[in-house]
C-alpha cells in the first residue's frame, strides 16, 4: 500500500507542477508516521533530500510533535544558515505540515495555505470553491476573488469543511492549524501530499523563497498570531458578550463587519481582523488575529486580551 500511495502522490504532483530546480530539502518527520514517505517522494521528484529525526520514538525526542517553531529549532537553524534551500516538517500523524525557507525563516500554516491554494488556483486546478475556517488568513478570500472562486467560511474544526469537499462544492479546504485537504485526493488533511505540492511548486519557481515572495508581491505581507487565555467557561463568556466585544474592539479601529459563526470575529477597515472564540473542549478563550504589520497585530491582540480579561 505504501508504494501505491507514493505513486499516487507523485503522479498527482506532476499533473500540476513541473519541478525544474534540484532543491536541497531537509525533511523532518519529528519521529512520526511520515518516515519513509515525504523524503522518498521528494527524492523521486528530483530533490536532494536529507532527513532528520527520521526514526520512530514514542517519546518524540522529548518534544511536542507538532511542526511549530518551538519544536523544530534545529531544523529552522539549518535552513536559515544556508545549508538547505527549504525544509518541511510534520506532526506525529502527518496530517500537518510546517516549512522553512532561508530568507523568511519559518513559514506559518497560513503562509503555506496561501502558497498552495494560489498556485493551484493560478493553474486552474481549483475550479469550484475553497473552504476555510474562520481563523484562517483572509488572503485566501483575496485569491478566491482574483480567480472567480466561491469562498466558504466555516467554524473552526476540519469536520465542517469535509462536507463541501464530498459534495463537490469545494475543491480545497484549509485551516490555520496547518491542514489542507483536496476533493480529488482524500477528504481529510494530508501533510505529506501538501509537502509534495509545495516543494514541487518551489522547484518550478526556483526556490521556496521566490514562491513566497510572489504571494507578498500579489497580496501583501500578513502577520498572524494566536493567544490562548485560561478562562473557565470560555465559550459561554464569549457567546453571551458578542455585541459588547465588537463594541469595545471599535477602540482599536473602524469595524466594517463581523462574523459570528464561531465566537465573534471583527473585520477592520485596514484589512486586519481578530477572532475571539471559546474552546469547546478546554477552559480557554482563543484569540486569533491577522494584520499587515507586527505593530498593528500586537495592538489588536493586546486589546482583545484586555477585553476578555475584563469579562472573566
C-alpha angles and dihedrals in degrees: 000000000000091000092050091050093048091049091049093052093047093047092049092047092052091049089062106029140035109213110212109161122066098229123197102235128187111207118201115188090176090227091299143118098291089075107121094017117066095038092047093048094049092048090053088051088058102261126141099238132193120180128210130188086017101151129083115263120168088205092050092227090297090295134120099256097230123111095243129128097259091054100045105038094137092050091051092047094052093053098042090049088062099251091120138026093224145347133212124195134185139202121245096278095035099234090119133059136201125188140194132197127189097242104040100027117210114020112214121230088255090055092053092046092053093046095051096041092047093051093047092046092047090055093048093247091125105063104158126032142326123227121205136171115248088247092060126102119280088226084085087062090051091051091049091050093049094052098037095249127147117245123213115197113201139180116272112280126078092238088076092059098047096075091059091052093048094046092050094240091117133032099196134028125194135185128186091238084082102266133132129178131186131210093223093051120038126318094245139066117289115181094183092056091047091049090055092051093045097051094042090053090048090050090052090052094043099248143015089242091059091047092054092043087060090058091050092049093049103039107013130247117297130190124207135195139172126200125189117208122194105239125159109231088005094168092055092047092055097039095053094046103045096121092046092048092053091047093052092046088062085078091074099044147330108298109216098176146349139216121210105178092110115014112317129307123193120205116205128207093245092062095259123123142183129207121200117188137158119237114247093211107032136044091256143114111213120209120196125182141174128194140157094245135037091234093055091045092053091047092055094044092049091051093049092049091051092050094052093045089054091053099048 
